[in-house]
Coordinates of C-alpha atoms and ligand atoms in Angstrom, one line a residue:
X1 CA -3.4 15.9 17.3
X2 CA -4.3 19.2 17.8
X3 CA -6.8 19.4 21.0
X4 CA -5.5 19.9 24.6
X5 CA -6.0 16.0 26.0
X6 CA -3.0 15.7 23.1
X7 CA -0.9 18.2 23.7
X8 CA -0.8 17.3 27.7
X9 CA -0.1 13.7 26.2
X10 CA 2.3 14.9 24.5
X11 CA 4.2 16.5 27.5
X12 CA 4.1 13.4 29.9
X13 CA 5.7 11.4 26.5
X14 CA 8.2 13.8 26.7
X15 CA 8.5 13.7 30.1
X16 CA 9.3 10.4 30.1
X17 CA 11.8 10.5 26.7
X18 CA 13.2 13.6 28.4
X19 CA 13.8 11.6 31.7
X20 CA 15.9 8.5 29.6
X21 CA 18.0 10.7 28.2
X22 CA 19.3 12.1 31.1
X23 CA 19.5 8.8 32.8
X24 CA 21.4 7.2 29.9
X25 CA 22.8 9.9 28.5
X26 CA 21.0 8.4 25.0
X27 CA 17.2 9.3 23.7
X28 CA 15.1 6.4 24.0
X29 CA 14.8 4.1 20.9
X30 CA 11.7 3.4 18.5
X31 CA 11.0 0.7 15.8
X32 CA 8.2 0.8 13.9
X33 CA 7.5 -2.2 11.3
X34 CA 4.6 -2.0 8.7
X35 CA 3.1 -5.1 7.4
X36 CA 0.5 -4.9 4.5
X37 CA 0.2 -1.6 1.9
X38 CA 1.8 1.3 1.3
X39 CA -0.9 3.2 3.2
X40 CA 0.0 1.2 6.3
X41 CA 3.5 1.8 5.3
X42 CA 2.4 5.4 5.2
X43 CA 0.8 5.0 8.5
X44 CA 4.1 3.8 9.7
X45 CA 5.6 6.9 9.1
X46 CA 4.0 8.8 10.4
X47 CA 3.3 6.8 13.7
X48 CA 7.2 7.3 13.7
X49 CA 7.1 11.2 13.1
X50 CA 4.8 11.5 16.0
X51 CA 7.4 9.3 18.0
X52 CA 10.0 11.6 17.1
X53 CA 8.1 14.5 17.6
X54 CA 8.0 13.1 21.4
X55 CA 11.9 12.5 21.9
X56 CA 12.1 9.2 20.5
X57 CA 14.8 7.8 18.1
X58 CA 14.3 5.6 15.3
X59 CA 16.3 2.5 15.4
X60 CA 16.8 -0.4 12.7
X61 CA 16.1 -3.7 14.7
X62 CA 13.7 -4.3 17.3
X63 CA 16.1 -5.9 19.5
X64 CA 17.7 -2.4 20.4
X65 CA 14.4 -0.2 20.8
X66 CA 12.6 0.7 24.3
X67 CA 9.5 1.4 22.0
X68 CA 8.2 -1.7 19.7
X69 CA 5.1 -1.3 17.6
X70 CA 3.8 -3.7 14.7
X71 CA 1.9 -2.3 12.5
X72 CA -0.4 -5.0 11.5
X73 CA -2.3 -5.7 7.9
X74 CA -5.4 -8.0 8.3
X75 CA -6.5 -8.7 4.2
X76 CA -5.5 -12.4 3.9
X77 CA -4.7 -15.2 6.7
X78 CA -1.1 -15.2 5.7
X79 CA -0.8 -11.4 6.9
X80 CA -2.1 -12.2 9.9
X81 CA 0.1 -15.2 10.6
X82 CA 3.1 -13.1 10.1
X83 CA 2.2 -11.3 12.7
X84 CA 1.0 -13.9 15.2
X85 CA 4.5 -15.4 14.2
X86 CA 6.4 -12.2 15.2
X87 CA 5.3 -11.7 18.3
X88 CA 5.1 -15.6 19.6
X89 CA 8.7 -14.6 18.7
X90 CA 9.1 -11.8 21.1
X91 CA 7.9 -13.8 23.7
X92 CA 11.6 -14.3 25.3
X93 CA 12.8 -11.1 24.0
X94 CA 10.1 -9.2 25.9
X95 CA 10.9 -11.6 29.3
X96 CA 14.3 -10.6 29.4
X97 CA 13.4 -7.0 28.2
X98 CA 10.9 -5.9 30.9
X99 CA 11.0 -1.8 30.3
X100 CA 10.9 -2.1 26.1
X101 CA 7.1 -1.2 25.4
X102 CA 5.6 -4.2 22.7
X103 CA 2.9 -2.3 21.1
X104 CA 0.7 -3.4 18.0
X105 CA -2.0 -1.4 15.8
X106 CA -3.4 -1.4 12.1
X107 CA -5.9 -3.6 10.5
X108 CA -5.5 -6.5 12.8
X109 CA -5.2 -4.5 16.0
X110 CA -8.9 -2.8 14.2
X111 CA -10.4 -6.2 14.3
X112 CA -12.4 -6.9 17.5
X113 CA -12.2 -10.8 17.1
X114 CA -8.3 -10.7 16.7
X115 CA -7.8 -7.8 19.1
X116 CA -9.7 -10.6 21.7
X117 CA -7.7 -13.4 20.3
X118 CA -4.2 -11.1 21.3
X119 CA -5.7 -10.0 24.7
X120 CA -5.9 -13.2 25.2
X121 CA -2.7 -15.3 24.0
X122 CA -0.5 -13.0 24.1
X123 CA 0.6 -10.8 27.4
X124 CA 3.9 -9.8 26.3
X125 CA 1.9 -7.0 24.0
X126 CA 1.5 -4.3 26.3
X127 CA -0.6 -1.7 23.4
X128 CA -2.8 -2.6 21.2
X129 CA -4.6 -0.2 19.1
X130 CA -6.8 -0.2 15.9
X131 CA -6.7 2.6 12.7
X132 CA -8.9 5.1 14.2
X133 CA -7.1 5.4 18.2
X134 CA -3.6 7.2 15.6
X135 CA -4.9 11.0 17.1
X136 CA -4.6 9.2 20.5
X137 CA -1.2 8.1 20.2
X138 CA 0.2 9.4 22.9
X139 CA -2.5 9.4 25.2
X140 CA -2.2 5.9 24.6
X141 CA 1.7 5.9 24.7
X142 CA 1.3 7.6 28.1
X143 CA -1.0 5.6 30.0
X144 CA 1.5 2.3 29.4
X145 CA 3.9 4.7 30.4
X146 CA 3.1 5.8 33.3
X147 CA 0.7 2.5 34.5
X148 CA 3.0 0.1 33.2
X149 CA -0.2 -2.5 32.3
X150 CA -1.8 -3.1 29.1
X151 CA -3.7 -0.9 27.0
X152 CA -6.2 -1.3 24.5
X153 CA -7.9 1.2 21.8
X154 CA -9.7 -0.4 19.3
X155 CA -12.8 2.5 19.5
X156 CA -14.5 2.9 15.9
X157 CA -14.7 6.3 16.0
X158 CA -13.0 7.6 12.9
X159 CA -12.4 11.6 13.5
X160 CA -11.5 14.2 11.1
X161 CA -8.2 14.1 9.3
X162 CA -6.0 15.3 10.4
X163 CA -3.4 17.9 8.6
X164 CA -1.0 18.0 11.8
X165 CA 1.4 15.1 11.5
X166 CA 5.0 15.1 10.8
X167 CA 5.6 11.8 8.1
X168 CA 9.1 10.3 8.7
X169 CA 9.4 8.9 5.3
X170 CA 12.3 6.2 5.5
X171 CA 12.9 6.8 1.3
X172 CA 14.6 10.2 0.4
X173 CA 13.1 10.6 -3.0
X174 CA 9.6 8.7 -3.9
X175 CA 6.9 9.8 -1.4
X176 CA 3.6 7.8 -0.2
X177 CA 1.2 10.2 0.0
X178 CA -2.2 9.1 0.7
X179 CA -5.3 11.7 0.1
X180 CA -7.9 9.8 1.1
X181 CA -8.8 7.1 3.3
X182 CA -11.0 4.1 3.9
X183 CA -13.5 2.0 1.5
X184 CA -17.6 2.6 1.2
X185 CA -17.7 -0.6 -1.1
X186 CA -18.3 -3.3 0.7
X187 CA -16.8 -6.0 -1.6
X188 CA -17.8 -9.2 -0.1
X189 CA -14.2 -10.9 0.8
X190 CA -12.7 -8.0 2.0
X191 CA -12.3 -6.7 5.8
X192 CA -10.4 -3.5 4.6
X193 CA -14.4 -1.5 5.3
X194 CA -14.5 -3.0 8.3
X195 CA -11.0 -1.7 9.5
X196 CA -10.6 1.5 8.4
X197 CA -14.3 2.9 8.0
X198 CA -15.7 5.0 5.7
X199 CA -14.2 7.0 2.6
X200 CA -12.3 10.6 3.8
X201 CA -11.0 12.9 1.9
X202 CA -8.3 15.7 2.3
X203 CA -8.7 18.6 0.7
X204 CA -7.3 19.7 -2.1
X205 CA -5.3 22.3 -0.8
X206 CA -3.7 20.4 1.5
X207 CA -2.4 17.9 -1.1
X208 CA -0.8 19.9 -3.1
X209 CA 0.5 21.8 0.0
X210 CA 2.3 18.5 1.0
X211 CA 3.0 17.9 -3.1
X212 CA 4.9 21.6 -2.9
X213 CA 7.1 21.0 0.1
X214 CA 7.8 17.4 -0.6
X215 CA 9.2 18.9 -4.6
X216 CA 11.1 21.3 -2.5
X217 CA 12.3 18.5 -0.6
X218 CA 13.7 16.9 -3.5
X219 CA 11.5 14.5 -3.7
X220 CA 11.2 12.8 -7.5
X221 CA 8.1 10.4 -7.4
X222 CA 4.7 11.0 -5.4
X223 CA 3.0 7.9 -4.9
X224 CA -1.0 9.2 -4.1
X225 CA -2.9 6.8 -2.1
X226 CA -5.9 5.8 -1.1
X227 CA -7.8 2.3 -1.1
X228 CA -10.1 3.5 -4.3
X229 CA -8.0 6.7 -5.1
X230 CA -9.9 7.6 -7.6
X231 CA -13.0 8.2 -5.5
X232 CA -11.7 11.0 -4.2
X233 CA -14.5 13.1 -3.5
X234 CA -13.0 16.4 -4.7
X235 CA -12.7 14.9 -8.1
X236 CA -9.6 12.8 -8.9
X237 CA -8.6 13.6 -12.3
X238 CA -9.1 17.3 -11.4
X239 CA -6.6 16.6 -8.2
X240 CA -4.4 15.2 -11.3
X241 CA -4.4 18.3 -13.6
X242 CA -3.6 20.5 -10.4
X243 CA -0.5 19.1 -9.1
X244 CA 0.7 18.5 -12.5
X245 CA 1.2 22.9 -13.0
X246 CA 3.3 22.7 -9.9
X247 CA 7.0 23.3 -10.9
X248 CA 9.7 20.8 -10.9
X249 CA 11.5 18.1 -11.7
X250 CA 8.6 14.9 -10.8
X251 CA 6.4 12.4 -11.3
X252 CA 3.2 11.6 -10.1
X253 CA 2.3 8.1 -9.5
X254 CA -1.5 7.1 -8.0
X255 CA -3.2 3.4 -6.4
X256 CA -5.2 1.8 -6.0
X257 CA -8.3 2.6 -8.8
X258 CA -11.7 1.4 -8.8
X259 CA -12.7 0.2 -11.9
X260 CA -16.6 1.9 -11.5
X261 CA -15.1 5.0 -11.0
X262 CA -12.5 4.8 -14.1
X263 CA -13.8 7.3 -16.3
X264 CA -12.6 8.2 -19.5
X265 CA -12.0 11.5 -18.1
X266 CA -9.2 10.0 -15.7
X267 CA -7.5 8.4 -18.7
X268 CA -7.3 12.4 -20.2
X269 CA -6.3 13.3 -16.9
X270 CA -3.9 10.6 -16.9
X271 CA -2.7 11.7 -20.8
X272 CA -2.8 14.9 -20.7
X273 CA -0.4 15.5 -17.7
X274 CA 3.3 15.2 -18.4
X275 CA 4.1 14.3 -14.8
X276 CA 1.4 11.3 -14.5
X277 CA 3.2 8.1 -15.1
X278 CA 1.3 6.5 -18.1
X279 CA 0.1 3.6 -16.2
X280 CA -3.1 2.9 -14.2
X281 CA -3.6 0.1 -11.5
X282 CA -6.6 -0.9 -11.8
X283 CA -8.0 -3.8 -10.0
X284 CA -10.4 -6.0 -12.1
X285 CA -10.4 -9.3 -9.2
X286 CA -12.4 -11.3 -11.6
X287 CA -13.1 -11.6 -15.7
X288 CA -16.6 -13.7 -14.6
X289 CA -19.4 -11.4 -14.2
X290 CA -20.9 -14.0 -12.0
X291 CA -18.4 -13.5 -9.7
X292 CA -17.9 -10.2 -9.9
X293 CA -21.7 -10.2 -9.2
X294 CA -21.1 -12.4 -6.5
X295 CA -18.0 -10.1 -5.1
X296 CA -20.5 -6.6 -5.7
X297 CA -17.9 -5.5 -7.3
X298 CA -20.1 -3.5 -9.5
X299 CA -19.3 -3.7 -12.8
X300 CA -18.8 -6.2 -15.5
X301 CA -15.7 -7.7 -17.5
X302 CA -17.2 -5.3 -20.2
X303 CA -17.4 -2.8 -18.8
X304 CA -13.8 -2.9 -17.4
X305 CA -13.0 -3.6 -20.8
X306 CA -14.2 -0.4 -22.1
X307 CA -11.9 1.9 -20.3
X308 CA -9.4 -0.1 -21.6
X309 CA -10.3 0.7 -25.0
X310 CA -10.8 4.4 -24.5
X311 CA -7.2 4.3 -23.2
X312 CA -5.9 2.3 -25.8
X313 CA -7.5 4.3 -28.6
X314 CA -5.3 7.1 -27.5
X315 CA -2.4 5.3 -26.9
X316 CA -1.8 2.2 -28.7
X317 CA -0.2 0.7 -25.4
X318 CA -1.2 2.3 -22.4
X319 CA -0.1 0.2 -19.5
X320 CA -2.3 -1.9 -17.1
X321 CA -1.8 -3.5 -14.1
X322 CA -4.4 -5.5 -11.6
X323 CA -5.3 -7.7 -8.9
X324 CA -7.2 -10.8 -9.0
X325 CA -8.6 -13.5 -6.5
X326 CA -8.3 -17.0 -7.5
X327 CA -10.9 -19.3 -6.0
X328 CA -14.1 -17.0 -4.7
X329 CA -16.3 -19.8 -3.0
X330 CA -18.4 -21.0 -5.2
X331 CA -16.0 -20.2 -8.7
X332 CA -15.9 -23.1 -10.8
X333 CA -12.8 -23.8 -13.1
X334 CA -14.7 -22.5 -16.4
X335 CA -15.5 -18.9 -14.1
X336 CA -11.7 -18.7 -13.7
X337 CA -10.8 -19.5 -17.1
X338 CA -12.9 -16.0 -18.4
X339 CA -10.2 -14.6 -16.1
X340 CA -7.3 -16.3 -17.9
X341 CA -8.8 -15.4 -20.8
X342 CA -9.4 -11.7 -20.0
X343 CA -5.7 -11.3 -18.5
X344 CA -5.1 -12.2 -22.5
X345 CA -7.3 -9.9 -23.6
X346 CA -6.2 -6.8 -21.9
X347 CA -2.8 -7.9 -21.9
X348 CA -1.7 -6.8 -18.5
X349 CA 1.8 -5.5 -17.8
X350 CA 1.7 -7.0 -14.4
X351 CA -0.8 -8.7 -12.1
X352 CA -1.2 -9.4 -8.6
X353 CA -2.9 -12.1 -7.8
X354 CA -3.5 -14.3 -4.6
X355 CA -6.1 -17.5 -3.5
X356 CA -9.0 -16.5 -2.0
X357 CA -8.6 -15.6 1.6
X358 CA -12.3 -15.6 3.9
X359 CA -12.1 -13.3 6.1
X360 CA -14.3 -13.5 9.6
X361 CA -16.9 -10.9 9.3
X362 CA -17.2 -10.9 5.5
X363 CA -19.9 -11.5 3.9
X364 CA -18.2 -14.0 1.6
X365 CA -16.8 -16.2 5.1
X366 CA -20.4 -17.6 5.2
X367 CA -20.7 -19.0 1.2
X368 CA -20.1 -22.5 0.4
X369 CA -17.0 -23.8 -0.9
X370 CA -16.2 -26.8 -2.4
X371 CA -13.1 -26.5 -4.2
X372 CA -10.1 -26.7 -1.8
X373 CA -6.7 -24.8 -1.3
X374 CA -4.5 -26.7 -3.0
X375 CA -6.6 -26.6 -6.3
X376 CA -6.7 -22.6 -6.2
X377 CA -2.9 -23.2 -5.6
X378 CA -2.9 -25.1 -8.8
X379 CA -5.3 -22.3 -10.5
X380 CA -3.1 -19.7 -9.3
X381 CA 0.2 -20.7 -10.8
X382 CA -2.2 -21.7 -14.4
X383 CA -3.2 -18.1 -13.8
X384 CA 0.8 -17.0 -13.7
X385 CA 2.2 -19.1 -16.4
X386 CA -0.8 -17.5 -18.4
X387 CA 0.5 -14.2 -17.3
X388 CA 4.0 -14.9 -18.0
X389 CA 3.2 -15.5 -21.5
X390 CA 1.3 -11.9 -22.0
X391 CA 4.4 -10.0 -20.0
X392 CA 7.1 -12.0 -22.4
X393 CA 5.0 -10.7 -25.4
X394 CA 3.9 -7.6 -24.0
X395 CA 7.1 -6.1 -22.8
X396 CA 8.9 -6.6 -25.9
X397 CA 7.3 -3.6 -26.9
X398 CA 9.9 -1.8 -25.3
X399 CA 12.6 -3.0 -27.1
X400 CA 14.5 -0.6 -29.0
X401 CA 12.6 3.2 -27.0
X402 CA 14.3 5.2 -24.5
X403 CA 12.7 5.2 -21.0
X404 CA 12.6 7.7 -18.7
X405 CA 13.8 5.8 -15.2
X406 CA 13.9 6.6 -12.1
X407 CA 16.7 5.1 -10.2
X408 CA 15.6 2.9 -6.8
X409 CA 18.6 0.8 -5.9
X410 CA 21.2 -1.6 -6.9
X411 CA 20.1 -4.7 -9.5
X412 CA 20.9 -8.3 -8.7
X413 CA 23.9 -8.4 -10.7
X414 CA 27.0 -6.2 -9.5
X415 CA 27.8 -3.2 -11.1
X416 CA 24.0 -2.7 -12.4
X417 CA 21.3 -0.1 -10.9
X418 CA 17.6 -0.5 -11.6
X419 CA 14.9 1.6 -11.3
X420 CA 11.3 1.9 -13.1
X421 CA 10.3 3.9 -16.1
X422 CA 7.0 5.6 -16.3
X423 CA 4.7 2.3 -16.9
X424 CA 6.3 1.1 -13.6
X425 CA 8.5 -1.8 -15.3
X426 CA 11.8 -3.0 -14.2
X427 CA 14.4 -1.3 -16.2
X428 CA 18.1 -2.8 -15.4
X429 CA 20.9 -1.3 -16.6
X430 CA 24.7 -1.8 -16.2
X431 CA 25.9 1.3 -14.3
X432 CA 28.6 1.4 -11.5
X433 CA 27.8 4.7 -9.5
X434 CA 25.7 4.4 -6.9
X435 CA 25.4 7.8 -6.2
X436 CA 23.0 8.2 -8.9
X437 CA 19.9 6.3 -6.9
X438 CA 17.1 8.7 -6.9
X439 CA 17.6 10.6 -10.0
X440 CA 16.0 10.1 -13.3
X441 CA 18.2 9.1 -16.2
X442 CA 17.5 8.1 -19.8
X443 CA 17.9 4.0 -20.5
X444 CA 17.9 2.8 -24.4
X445 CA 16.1 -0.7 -23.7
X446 CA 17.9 -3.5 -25.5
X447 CA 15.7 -6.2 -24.2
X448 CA 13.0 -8.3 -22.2
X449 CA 11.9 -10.5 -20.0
X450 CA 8.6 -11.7 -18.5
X451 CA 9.4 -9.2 -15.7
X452 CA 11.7 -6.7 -16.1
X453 CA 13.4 -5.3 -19.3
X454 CA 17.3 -4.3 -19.5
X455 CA 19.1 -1.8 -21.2
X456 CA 21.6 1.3 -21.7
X457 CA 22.2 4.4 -19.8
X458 CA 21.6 7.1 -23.2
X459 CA 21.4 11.0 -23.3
Ligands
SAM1 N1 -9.4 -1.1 -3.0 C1 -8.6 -1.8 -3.9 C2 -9.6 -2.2 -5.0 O1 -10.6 -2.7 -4.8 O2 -9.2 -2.1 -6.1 C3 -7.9 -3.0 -3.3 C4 -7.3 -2.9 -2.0 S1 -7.0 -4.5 -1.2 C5 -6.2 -3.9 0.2 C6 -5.7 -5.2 -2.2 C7 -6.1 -6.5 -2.8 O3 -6.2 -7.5 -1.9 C8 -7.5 -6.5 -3.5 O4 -7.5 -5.9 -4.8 C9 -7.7 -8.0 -3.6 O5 -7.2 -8.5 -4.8 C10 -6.9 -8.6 -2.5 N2 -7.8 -9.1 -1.4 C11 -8.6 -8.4 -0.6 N3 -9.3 -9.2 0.2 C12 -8.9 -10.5 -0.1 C13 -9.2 -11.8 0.4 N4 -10.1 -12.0 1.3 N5 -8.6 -12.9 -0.2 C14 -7.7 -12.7 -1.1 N6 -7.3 -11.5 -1.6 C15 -7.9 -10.4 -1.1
SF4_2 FE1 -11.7 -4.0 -0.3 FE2 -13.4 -3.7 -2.3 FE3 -12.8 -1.6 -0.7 FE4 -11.0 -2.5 -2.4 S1 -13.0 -1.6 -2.9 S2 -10.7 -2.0 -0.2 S3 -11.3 -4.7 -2.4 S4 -13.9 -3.5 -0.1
F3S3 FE1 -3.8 -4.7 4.8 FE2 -5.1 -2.8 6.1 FE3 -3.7 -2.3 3.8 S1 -5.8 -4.8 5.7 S2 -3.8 -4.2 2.7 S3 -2.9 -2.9 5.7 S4 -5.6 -1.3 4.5

C-alpha cells in the first residue's frame, strides 16, 4: 500500500479515526470475522493490521464495532449460506446502528454473480469488496466514509504483492504465513481460480525475513501457506532447507500440497529438516482415476501412491493427511469405493472430506448428475466410519513414544491441556497449568483413539 493514492487514503482514514476519538474520547472500534481457510484467516489479519494502522481498535463482537467486515469464503454452498445468514442477521442491528460501517470481501465478495445477488438483497452492506481491491483498502474505507453510500470493488486486477502490511495475528505463538497465492489449476469443481487469480509468489527473502522476526517474536509454529504451497515458484523444498538454518526454538508447518508437484525431493526436504513437522497434507480428492480425470486433477491414484511409498521407504510411518469430494457428478458408487479403498491403502492419519459442492462458473456446475444429496450424505459418513477404522489402527502406533507437543489450549476435560505433536495429532494430557499454552513439552503417549491420542507430560 505503498503508492501516493494510498497513503492520501490513509490520511482521510485517519482523519476520520482521529476525529472519533476526540469526540468520544475512545478510538473507533473494528471487527473483522474470517470464514473459510487459514489464508482468508491470514487475510483477516492483516485486513485488521491495516485497520490498526489507521486508528482503529480491534473489538471481540460485532455488536460493539463502528467498523464491521466479513470476510467471506465462497468453496462450498454451505460457506456461502453462513454468510447470507449473518448478514440477513444484521439487518436490525445495522437499522438501529446507522454510523457502524457493514463491510464484506473475500471469495464471495470476488464473485461477480454473488457480489450482484448482495447488491441486490442486501442494503444494509455498505462495502463490498473482492481479494484483489486489499491494496485499496482504504481508498475504499474512505469513500464510505466520507460519502456515506455504498461501495463496491470487485476489479480483477491482481497487483504485485505486496511486502508492506502489518499482520495482526490474533494467536501469540503459531503463525499463518502464506508465501504464495492463488491457483493456475483449474480443477473443475472449484471457484478458488476464479477468486483469487493466478499463482504469486514472494520471494524468498522476504519469507524468511518474516520467518526471522516472527522467531524473535517468540513465535513457536509457522504455518506456510498457499492454495498449492508447494508450487512455489522459487522452489519449495529449497524454501524448506532455508528456513530450517535459521536459529531457534521452532517448527515449521506447510498446506496445502499438490499432489503433481510432490516430488520425492520435498519428502527429503521434508526429512531432512529437523524443524519440518513430519507430516504432509496432501490432497488426493479422489482414489478413481476416472474422476480424477474428470476433476483434471492431473495425476492418477498411482501415482499419488508413489510418493507415498518413497516417503514411507524412509520412514516406516510418515504421516498423511487429505481431502476428498464425495459425489463428483457423474461418480458411481463403485468410483467411490476405489476411494474407500485407497484411504485403506495409504492409511491416512486424518481426512477431510465433504459432498460435492457445484459451484456457478465451474466447469463441473454444467455435468449431469444423477445421484442425489442425501445418497453422498450416506457415502460420506461410509467414507468416515471407513476412516475411523484406519485412524483407530493407525494411531496406535503411538502408543508407548514420546511426542514432541506443542501446547494450543485447554482439553475438554478439566485439569488437561492439549496440543499437537509433529504429525499434527491430538495429544491430551492431564496438566493443570495453563500458563504453559504455547510451549513445547515432551508427552509419553499411553493411548488412542480414532482422533486424538492421550498421554503423560515426561522429560
Ligand atoms: N488447493 C488445494 C488442493 O488442491 O490440494 C485445496 C484447496 S480447497 C480451498 C480445499 C478443499 O476444498 C479441496 O481440497 C476440496 O477437497 C474442497 N473443495 C473445493 N471445491 C469443492 C466443491 N465444489 N465441493 C466440495 N468440496 C470442494
Ligand atoms: Fe481448487 Fe484445484 Fe486450485 Fe486446489 S488446486 S485451489 S482444488 S483449483
Ligand atoms: Fe474459501 Fe477462498 Fe479459502 S473460497 S477455502 S476462503 S481461498
Amino acid at each position: 500500500m505503498a503508492d501516493i493514492a494510498a497513503e492520501n487514503a490513509l490520511e482521510r482514514v485517519k482523519e476520520y479515526t482521529g476525529r472519533y476519538r476526540m469526540q468520544h474520547g475512545t478510538p473507533p472500534l473494528c471487527y473483522v470475522h474470517s470464514f473459510g481457510c487459514q489464508q482468508n484467516v491470514s487475510d483477516g489479519e492483516k485486513l485488521l493490521g491495516a485497520l490498526v494502522k489507521a486508528g482503529y481498535e480491534k473489538c471481540g463482537s460485532f455488536e460493539q464495532a463502528q467498523l464491521i467486515i466479513f470476510n467471506t469464503c465462497a468453496v462450498r454452498e454451505n460457506a456461502e449460506d453462513k454468510v447470507y445468514a449473518v448478514i440477513g442477521d444484521l439487518k436490525k442491528f445495522k437499522a438501529a446502528h446507522r454510523d457502524t460501517i457493514l463491510g464484506l470481501c473475500g471469495c464471495m465478495a470476488q464473485e461477480k454473480k454473488t457480489s450482484e445477488r448482495i447488491q441486490a438483497a442486501y442494503p444494509q452492506v455498505d462495502l463490498i469488496f473482492g481479494t484483489f481491491a486489499y491494496p485499496r483498502l482504504y481508498e475504499l474505507l474512505a469513500e464510505v466514509l466520507e460519502r456515506k453510500k455504498r461501495v463496491v470493488d470487485i476489479e480483477e486486477t491482481a497487483g504485485e504483492i505486496s511486502e508492506d502490511f502489518f499482520q495482526l495475528r490474533e494467536n501469540k505463538f503459531s503463525a499463518f504465513l502464506p508465501i504464495m497465492y492463488g491457483c493456475n489449476n483449474f480443477c473443475t469443481y472449484c471457484i478458488v481460480p476464479y477468486v483469487r487469480g493466478r499463482e504469486r509468489s514472494r520471494k524468498p527473502e522476504a519469507v524468511e525475513a518474516e520467518v526471522r522476526q516472527l522467531v524473535s517474536d517468540g513465535y513457536r509454529e509457522i504455518w506456510l501457506l498457499g492454495q498449492n504451497v508447494n508450487s512455489y515458484s522459487y522452489g519449495f523444498p529449497a524454501l524448506l532447507r532455508r528456513l530450517n538454518e535459521i536459529e531457534g526454538d521452532f517448527r515449521i508447518r506447510f498446506m496445502s500440497s499438490h499432489p503433481k508437484d510432490a516430488t520425492p525431493d520435498l519428502i527429503d526436504a521434508i526429512l531432512d529438516c529437523d524443524k519440518v513437522c513430519k507430516h504432509l497434507h496432501l490432497a488426493l480428492q479422489s482414489g478413481n482415476d476416472r474422476i480424477l480425470k474428470e476433476m483434471n486433477r492431473r495425476y492418477t491414484a498411482e501415482d499419488y501412491y508413489k510418493i507415498v511409498e518413497y516417503a514411507r521407504s524412509k520412514r516406516e510411518d510418515f504421516s498423511f493427511s487429505t481431502d476428498i469430494i464425495v459425489g463428483f457428478p457423474g461418480e458411481s458408487y463403485e468410483e467411490f469405493c476405489d476411494t474407500k479403498k485407497f484411504i485403506k491403502r495409504v492409511k491416512f492419519d486424518n481426512i477431510y472430506s465433504f459432498v460435492y459442492s457445484p459451484r456457478s462458473g465451474t466447469k463441473a456446475a454444467g455435468l449431469p448428475d444423477g445421484v442425489s444429496d442425501k445418497q453422498k450424505g450416506l457415502w460420506l459418513r461410509e467414507l468416515l466410519l471407513e476412516q475411523r477404522e484406519v485412524s483407530t489402527q493407525w494411531l496406535s502406533r503411538f502408543v508407548g513414544r514420546t511426542c514432541r507437543v506443542l501446547i494450543d489450549g485447554k482439553a475438554r476435560e478439566p485439569g488437561w491441556l492439549t496440543g499437537k505433536n509433529d504429525e499434527n495429532i491430538i495429544v491430551n494430557f492431564p496438566c493443570a497449568d495453563e500458563g504453559m499454552i504455547g510451549q513445547f513439552v515432551n508427552v509419553k503417549i499411553t493411548g488412542s483413539m480414532n482422533w486424538a491420542v492421550r498421554g503423560e507430560i515426561t522429560e
